[in-house]
Coordinates of C-alpha atoms and ligand atoms in Angstrom, one line a residue:
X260 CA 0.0 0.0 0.0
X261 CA 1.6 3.4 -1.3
X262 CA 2.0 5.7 2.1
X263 CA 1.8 9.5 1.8
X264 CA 3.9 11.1 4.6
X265 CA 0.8 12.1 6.3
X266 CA -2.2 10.0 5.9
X267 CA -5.1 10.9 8.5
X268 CA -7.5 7.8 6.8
X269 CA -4.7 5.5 7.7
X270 CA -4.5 7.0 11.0
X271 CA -8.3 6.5 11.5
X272 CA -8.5 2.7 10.0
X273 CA -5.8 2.0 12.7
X274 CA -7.6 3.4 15.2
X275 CA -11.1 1.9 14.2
X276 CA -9.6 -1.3 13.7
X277 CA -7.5 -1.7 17.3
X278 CA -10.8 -1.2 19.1
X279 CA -13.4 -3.7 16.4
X280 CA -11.0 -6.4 16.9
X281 CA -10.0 -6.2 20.2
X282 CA -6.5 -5.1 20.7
X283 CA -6.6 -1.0 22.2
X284 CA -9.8 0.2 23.2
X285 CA -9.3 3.7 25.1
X286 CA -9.5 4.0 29.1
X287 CA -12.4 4.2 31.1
X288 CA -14.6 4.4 28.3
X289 CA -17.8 3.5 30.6
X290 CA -17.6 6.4 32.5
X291 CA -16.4 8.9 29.1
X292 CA -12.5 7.9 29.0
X293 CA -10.1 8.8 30.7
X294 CA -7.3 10.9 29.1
X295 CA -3.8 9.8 27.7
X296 CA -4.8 6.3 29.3
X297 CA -6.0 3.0 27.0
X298 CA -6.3 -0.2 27.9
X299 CA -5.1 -3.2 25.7
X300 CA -7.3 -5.5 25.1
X301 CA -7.1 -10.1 23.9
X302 CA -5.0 -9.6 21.0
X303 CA -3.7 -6.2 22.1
X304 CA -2.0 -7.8 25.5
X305 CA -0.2 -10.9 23.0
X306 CA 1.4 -8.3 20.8
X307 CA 2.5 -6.2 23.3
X308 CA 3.9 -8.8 24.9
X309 CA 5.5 -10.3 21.7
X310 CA 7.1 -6.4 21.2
X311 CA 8.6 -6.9 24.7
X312 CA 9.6 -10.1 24.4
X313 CA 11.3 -8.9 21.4
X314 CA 13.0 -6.0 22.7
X315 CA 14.0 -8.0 25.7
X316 CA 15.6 -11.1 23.3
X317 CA 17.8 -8.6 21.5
X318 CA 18.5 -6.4 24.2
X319 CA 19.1 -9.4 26.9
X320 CA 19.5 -12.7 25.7
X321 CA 21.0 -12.3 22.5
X322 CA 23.9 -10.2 24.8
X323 CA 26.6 -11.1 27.0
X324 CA 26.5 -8.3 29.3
X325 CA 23.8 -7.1 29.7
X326 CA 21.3 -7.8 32.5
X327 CA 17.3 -7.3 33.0
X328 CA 15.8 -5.5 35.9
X329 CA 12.1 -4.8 37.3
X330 CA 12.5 -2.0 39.9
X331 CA 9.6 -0.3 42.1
X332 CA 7.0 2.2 39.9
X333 CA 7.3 4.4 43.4
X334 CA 10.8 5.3 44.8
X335 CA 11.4 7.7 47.6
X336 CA 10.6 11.3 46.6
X337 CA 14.6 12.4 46.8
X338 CA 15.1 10.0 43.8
X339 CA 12.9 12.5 41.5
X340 CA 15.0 15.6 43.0
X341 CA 18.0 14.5 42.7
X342 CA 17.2 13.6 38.9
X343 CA 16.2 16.7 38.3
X344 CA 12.8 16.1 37.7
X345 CA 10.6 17.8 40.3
X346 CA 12.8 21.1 39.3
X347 CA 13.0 20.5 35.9
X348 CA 10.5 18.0 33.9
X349 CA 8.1 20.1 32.7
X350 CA 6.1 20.8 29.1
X351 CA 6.0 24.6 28.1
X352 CA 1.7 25.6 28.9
X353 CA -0.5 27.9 27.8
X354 CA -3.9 28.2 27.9
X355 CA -6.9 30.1 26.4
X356 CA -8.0 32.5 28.0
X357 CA -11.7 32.4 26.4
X358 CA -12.4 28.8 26.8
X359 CA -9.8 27.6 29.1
X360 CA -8.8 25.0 26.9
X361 CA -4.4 23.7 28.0
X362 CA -2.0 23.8 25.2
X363 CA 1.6 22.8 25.0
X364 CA 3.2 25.8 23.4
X365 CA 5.9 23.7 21.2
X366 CA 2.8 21.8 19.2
X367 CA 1.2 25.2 18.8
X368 CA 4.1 26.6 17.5
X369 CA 5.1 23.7 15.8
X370 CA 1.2 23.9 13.7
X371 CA 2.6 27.6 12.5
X372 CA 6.4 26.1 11.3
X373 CA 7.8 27.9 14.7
X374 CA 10.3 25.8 16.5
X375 CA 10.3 25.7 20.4
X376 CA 11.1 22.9 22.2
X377 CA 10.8 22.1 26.5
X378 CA 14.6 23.0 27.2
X379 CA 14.5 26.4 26.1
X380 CA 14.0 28.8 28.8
X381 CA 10.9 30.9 29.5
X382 CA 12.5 33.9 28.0
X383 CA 12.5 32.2 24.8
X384 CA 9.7 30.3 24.5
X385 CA 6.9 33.4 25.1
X386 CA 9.0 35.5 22.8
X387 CA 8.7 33.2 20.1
X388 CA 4.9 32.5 21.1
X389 CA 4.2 35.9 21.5
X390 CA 6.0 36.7 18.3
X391 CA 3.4 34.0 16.5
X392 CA 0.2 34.9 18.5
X393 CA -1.6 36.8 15.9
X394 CA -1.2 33.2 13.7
X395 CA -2.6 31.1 16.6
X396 CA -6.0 30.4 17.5
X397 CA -7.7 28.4 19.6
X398 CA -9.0 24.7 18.3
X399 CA -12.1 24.6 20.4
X400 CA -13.2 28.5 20.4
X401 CA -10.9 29.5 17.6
X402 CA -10.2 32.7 19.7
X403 CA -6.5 33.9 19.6
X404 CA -6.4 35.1 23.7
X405 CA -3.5 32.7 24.8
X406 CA -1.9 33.4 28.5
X407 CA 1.5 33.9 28.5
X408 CA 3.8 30.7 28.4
X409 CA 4.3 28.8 31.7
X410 CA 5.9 25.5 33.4
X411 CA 3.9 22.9 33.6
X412 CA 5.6 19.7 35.8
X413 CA 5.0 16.4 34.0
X414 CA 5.6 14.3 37.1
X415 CA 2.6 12.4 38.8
X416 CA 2.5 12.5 42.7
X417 CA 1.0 9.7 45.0
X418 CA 0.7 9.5 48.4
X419 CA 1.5 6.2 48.5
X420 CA 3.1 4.7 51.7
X421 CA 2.7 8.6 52.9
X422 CA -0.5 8.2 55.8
X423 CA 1.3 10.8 58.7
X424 CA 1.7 14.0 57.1
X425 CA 0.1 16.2 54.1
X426 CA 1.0 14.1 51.5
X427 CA 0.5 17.5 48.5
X428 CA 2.7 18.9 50.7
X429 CA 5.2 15.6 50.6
X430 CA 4.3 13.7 48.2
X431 CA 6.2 11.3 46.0
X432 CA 5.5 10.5 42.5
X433 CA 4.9 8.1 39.9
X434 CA 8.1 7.3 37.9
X435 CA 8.7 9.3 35.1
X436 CA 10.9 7.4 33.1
X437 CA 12.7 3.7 33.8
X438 CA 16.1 4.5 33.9
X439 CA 15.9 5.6 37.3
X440 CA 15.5 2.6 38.5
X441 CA 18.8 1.1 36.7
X442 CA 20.4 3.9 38.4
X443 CA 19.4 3.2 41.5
X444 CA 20.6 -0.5 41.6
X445 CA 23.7 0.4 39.6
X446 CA 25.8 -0.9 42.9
X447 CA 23.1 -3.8 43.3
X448 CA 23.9 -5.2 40.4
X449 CA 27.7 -4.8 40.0
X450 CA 28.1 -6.4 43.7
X451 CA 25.4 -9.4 43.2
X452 CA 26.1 -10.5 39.3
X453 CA 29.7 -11.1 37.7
X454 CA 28.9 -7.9 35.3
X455 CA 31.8 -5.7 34.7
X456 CA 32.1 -2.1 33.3
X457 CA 31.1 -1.8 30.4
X458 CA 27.8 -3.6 31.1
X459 CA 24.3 -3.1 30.4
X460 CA 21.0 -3.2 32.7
X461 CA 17.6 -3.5 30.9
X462 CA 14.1 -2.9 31.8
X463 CA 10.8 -2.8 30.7
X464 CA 8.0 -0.8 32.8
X465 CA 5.2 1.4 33.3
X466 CA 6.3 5.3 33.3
X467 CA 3.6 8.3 33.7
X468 CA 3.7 11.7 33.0
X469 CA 1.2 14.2 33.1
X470 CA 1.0 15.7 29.1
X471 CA -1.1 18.2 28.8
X472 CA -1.9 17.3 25.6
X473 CA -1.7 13.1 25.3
X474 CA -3.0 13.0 21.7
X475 CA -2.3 10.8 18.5
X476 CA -4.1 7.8 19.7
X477 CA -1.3 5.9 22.0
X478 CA 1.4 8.0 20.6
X479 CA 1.5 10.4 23.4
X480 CA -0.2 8.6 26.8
X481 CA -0.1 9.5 30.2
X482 CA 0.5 5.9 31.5
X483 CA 3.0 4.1 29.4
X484 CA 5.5 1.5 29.3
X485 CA 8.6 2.1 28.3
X486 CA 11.9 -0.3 27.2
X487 CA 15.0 1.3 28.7
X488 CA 18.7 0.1 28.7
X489 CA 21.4 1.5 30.1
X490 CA 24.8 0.8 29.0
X491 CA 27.5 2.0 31.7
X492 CA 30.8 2.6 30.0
X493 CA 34.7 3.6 31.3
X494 CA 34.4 7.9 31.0
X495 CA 36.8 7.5 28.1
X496 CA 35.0 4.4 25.9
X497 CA 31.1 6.9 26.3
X498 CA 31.2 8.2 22.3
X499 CA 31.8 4.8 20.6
X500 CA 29.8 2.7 22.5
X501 CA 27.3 5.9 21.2
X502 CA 28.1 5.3 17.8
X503 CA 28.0 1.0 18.5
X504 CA 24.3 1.6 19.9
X505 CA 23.1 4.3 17.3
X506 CA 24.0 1.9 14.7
X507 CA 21.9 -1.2 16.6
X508 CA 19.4 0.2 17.4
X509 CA 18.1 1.1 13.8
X510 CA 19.1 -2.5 12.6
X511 CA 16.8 -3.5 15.3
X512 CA 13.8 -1.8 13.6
X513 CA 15.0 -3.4 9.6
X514 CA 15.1 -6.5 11.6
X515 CA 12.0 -6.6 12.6
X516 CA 10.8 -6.1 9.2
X517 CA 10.3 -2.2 9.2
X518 CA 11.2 -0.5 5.6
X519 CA 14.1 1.8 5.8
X520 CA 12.2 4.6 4.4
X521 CA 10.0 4.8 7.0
X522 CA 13.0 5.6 9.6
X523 CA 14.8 8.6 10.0
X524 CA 17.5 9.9 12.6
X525 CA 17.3 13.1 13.9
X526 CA 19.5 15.0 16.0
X527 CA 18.3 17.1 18.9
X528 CA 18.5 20.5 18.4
X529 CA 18.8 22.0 22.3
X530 CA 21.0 19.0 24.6
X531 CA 20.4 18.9 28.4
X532 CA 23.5 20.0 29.8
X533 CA 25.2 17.2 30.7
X534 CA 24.2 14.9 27.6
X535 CA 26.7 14.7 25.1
X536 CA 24.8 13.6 22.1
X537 CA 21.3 12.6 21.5
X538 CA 19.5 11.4 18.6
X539 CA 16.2 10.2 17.7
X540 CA 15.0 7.4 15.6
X541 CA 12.0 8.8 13.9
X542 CA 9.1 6.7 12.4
X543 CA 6.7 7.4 9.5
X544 CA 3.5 7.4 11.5
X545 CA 0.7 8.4 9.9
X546 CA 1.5 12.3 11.4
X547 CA 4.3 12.2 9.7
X548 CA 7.7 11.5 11.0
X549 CA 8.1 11.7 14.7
X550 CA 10.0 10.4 17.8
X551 CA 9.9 6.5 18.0
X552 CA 13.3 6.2 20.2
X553 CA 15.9 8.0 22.0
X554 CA 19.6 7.0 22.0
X555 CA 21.2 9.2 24.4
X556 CA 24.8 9.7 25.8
X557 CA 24.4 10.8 29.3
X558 CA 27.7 11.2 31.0
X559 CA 28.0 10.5 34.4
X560 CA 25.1 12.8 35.5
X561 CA 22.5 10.5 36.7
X562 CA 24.9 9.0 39.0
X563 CA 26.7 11.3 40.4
X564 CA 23.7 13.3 41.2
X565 CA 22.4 10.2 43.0
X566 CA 25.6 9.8 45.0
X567 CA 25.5 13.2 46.1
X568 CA 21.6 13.2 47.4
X569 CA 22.2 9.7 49.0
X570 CA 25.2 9.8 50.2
X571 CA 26.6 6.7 48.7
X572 CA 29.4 5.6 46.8
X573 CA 28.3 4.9 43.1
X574 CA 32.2 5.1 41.8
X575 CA 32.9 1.9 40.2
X576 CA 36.9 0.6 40.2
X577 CA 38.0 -1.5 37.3
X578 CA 40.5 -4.3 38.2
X579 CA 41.9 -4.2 35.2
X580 CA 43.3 -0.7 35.1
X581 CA 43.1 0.1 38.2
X582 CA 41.4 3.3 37.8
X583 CA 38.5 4.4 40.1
X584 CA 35.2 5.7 38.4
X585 CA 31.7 7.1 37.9
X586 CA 30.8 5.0 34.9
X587 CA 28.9 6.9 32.0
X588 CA 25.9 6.1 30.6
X589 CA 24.6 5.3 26.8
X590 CA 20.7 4.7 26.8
X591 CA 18.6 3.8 24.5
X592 CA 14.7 4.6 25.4
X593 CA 11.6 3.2 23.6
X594 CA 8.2 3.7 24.3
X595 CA 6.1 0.2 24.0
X596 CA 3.2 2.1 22.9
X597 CA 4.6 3.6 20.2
X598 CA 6.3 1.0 19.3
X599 CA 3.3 -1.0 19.0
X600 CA 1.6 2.2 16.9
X601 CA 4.2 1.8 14.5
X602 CA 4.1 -1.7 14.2
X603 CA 0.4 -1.8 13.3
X604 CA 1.5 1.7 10.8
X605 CA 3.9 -0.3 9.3
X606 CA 2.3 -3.8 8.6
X607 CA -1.1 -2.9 8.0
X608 CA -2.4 -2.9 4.6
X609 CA -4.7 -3.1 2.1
X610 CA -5.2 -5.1 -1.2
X611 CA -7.6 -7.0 -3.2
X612 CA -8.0 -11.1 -3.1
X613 CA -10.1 -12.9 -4.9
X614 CA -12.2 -10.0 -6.4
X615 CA -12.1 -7.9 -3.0
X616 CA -10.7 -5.5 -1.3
X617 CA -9.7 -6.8 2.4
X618 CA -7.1 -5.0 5.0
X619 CA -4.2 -7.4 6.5
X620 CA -2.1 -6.8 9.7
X621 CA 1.3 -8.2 7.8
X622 CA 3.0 -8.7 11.2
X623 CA 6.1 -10.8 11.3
X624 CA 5.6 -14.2 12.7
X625 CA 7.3 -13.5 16.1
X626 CA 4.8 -10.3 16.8
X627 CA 1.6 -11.9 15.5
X628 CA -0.8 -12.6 18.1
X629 CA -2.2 -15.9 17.0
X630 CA 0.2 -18.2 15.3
X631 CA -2.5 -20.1 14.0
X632 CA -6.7 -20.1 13.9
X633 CA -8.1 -23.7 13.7
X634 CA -11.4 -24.5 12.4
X635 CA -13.6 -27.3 11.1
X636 CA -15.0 -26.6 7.9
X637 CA -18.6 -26.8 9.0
X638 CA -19.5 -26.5 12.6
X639 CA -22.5 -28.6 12.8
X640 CA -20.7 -31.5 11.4
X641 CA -19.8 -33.4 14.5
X642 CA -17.1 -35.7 13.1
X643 CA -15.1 -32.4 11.6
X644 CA -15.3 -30.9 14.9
X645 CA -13.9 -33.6 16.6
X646 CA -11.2 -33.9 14.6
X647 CA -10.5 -29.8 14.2
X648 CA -10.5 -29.9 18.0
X649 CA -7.5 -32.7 18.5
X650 CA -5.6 -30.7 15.5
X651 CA -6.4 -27.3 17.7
X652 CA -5.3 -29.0 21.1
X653 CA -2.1 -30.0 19.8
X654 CA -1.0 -26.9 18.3
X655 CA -2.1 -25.1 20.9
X656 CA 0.7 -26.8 23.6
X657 CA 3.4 -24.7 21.0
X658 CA 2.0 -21.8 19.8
X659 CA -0.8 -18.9 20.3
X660 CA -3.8 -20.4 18.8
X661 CA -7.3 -19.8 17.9
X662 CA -10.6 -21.9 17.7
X663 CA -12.6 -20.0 15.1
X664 CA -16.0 -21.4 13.7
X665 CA -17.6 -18.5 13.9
X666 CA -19.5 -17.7 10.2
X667 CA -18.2 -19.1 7.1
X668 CA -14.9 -19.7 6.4
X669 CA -14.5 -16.3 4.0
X670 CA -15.5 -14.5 7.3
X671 CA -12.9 -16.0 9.3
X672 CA -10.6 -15.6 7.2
X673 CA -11.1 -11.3 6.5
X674 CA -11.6 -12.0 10.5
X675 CA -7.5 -13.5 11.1
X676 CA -6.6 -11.2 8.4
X677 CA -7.5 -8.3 10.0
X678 CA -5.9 -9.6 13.6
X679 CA -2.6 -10.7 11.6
X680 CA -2.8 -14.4 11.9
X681 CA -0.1 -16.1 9.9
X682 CA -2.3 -19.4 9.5
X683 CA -5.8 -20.7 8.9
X684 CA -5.7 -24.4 9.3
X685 CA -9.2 -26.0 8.0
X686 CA -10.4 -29.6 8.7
X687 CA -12.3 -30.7 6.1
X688 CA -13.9 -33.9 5.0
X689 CA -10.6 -35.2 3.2
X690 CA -8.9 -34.9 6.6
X691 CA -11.3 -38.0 7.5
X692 CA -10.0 -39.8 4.8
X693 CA -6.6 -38.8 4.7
X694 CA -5.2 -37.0 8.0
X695 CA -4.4 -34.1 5.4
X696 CA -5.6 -30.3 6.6
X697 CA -5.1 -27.1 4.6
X698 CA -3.1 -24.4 5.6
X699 CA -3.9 -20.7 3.9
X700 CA -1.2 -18.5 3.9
X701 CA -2.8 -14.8 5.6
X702 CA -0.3 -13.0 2.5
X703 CA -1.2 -14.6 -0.4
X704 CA -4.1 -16.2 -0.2
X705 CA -2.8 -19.5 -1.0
X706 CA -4.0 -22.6 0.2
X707 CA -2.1 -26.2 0.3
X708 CA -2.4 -29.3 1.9
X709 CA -0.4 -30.8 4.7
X710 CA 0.2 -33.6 6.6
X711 CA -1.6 -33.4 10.5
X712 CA 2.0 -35.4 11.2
X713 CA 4.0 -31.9 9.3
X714 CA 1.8 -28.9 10.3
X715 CA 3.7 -28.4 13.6
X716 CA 6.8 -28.1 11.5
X717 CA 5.4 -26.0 8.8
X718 CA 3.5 -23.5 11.2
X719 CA 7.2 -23.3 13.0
Ligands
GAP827 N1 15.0 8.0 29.9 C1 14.9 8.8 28.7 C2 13.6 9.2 28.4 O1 12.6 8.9 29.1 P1 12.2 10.4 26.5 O2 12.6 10.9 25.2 O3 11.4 11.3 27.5 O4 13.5 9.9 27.2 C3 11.9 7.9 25.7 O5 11.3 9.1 26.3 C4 10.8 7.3 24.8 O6 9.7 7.0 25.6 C5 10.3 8.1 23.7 O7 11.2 8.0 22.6 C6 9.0 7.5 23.4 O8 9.1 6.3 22.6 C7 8.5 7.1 24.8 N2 7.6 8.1 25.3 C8 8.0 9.3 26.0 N3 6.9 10.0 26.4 C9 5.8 9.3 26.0 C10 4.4 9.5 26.1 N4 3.9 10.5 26.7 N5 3.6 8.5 25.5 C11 4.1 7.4 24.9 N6 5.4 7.2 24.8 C12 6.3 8.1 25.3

């Protein structure tokens, strides 16, 4: 299917089709929704998990040293000081002052080719709104009364574990990104494993930030989960294990089948102080290119803060050259959610078989939900059901599998299109005679006979 670089009907047959069959439906929706927030739903939850499991299989197991991690959501509240977070996380806000409607300034600029971005400072950012205002109006009133830009902290509190004191006056917060976890078991994990600098901790978890705008379906959430490594390096080694991980991490994506066309790199504009590099990996989504990953070279900022607000030692001493250390940091950070955007951007498509048009979720093997829908050709034929229900049972101790009878077989099969399933296996009435099912490839179309004794192997 031939992709324009924006494409707001794809975007909407993405969105319709995640919620009809079952795999995003959005937050809350009983009681009106709840924003930035979506729930996944049956096949939603498998291909997340596939996504992970991939991440996790190139990022872990496919490594020698590098080493997973599940750390608490909630941390104590000097973790998200000393991070710089509570003083420094925020989106740029402004609001109408007609309606009352929240903006981030950046995306309104950005609607009226202006460039802002949340590291500039508040000088800059309202003289380049205020230098664009008369362009700017309001999407719900269309009324161009905006306030002045402010701050607006992205970081969630709780009061969790917090029952003696005012907890909005104390409070602690939601993570807002992974990686601070990894730093805070940095010494954990170098004094429990056999991991030596240069070494890598991994982790996969829920992160939430505040947006004031979460928009673009599960492009920009408020809860999300995020896949985080953090590669700790000798001060000296930091810019070519960069340049290793830059490299890698776009192979990742043509590995898992994405078209290099639909990537891009782009280099931030503004860097936090102490990063030395950072560059995205963009994806063609259907808004056009836009953040998919973050490959960032840190320093030895995260640390060091933390061993000055804790007190402890974080330095790390190499036995080999006897040199004494705060290790520096290459990360690479990918949202799940987006990922899994992209992925349904990328594999969806459309074409026409047998005289009609149908849509198809292409997704490689590995990501595909269901591995394989079973069905007997009629379901009121007792003896095909039995026998569709022994194939079904045995494939289902391997793989992700599905019983369908549901409507005729046509039906099920726009029906495991749409979902992405690899395989329709139909028992028929030759299977009585001759153990033989047929297999229909979800791509082509085509149909072929095999063995009961082989279909394990050929569905492998
Ligand atoms: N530890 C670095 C970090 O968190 P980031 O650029 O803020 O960096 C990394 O986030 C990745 O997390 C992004 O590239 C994106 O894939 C994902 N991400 C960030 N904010 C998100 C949001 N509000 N909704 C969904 N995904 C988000």
């Amino acid at each position: 299917m031939e992709r324009t670089e924006k494409d707001p009907a794809l975007m909407e047959k993405i969105v319709s089709l995640a919620k009809r069959r079952g795999f995003i439906y959005p937050g809350s929706e009983i009681y009106g929704g709840f924003g930035g927030v979506y729930d996944y739903g049956p096949y939603g939850v498998e291909l997340a998990q596939n996504i992970r499991a991939a991440w996790w299989k190139a990022m872990v197991q496919d490594e020698d040293n590098i080493v997973g991690l599940d750390s608490g959501i909630v941390t104590h509240p000097k973790v998200w000081e000393a991070s710089g977070h509570v003083s420094g996380f925020s989106d740029p806000l402004v609001e109408c002052k007609e309606c009352h409607t929240r903006y981030r300034a950046d995306h309104l600029l950005e609607a009226v080719d202006a460039f802002a971005d949340e590291k500039m400072s508040d000088e800059e950012i309202n003289a380049i709104f205020d230098g664009k205002r008369g362009e700017i109006a309001c999407a719900q009133c269309g009324k161009k009364n905006f306030t002045e830009v402010k701050r607006f902290n992205l970081l969630a509190q709780t009061n969790l574990g917090n029952f003696a004191s005012d907890w909005t006056k104390e409070p602690t917060y939601l993570r807002g990104e992974t990686c601070q976890g990894i730093y805070l078991n940095f010494k954990n994990v170098v004094d429990s494993s056999r991991v030596k600098v240069p070494f890598g901790i991994a982790q996969v978890g829920k992160a939430f930030r505040n947006e004031i705008a979460p928009r673009q379906f599960i492009f920009r959430l408020r809860e999300l989960t995020q896949m985080e490594m953090q590669m700790f390096v000798a001060p000296a080694d930091e810019m070519k294990v960069y340049e290793e991980w830059r490299e890698r991490r776009w192979q990742y994506y043509l590995d898992l089948g994405f078209k290099p066309e639909n990537l891009n790199w782009h280099e931030h504009e503004n860097l936090v102080f102490y990063a030395k590099a950072a560059w995205d990996i963009e994806y063609k989504f259907p808004f056009g290119f836009k953040e998919l990953e973050g490959v960032h070279a840190r320093g030895n900022y995260d640390l060091t803060q933390h061993q000055t607000f804790s007190g402890q030692d974080l330095s790390y001493f190499d036995q080999e050259t006897k040199e004494r250390f705060i290790p520096h940091v290459v990360e690479t950070s990918v949202g799940l959610d987006r990922t899994f955007l992209a992925v349904l951007t990328e594999f969806y498509d459309e074409d026409d078989l047998g005289g009609e048009t149908r849509a198809v979720l292409r997704l490689p093997k590995k990501l595909a939900p269901i591995k394989a829908a079973v069905s007997p050709l009629l379901r009121n034929k007792p003896e095909l059901v039995l026998k569709a229900r022994e194939v079904y049972a045995m494939l289902k101790k391997e793989m992700m599998c599905e019983w369908d009878d549901n409507g005729n077989i046509g039906k099920r099969y726009r029906r495991q299109d749409e979902i992405g399933t690899p395989a329709c296996v139909t028992i028929d009435f030759e299977t009585l005679e001759n153990d033989t099912v047929t297999v229909r490839d979800r791509d082509t179309g085509e149909q072929k006979r095999v063995a009961v004794s082989e279909l394990m192997a050929v569905l492998r």
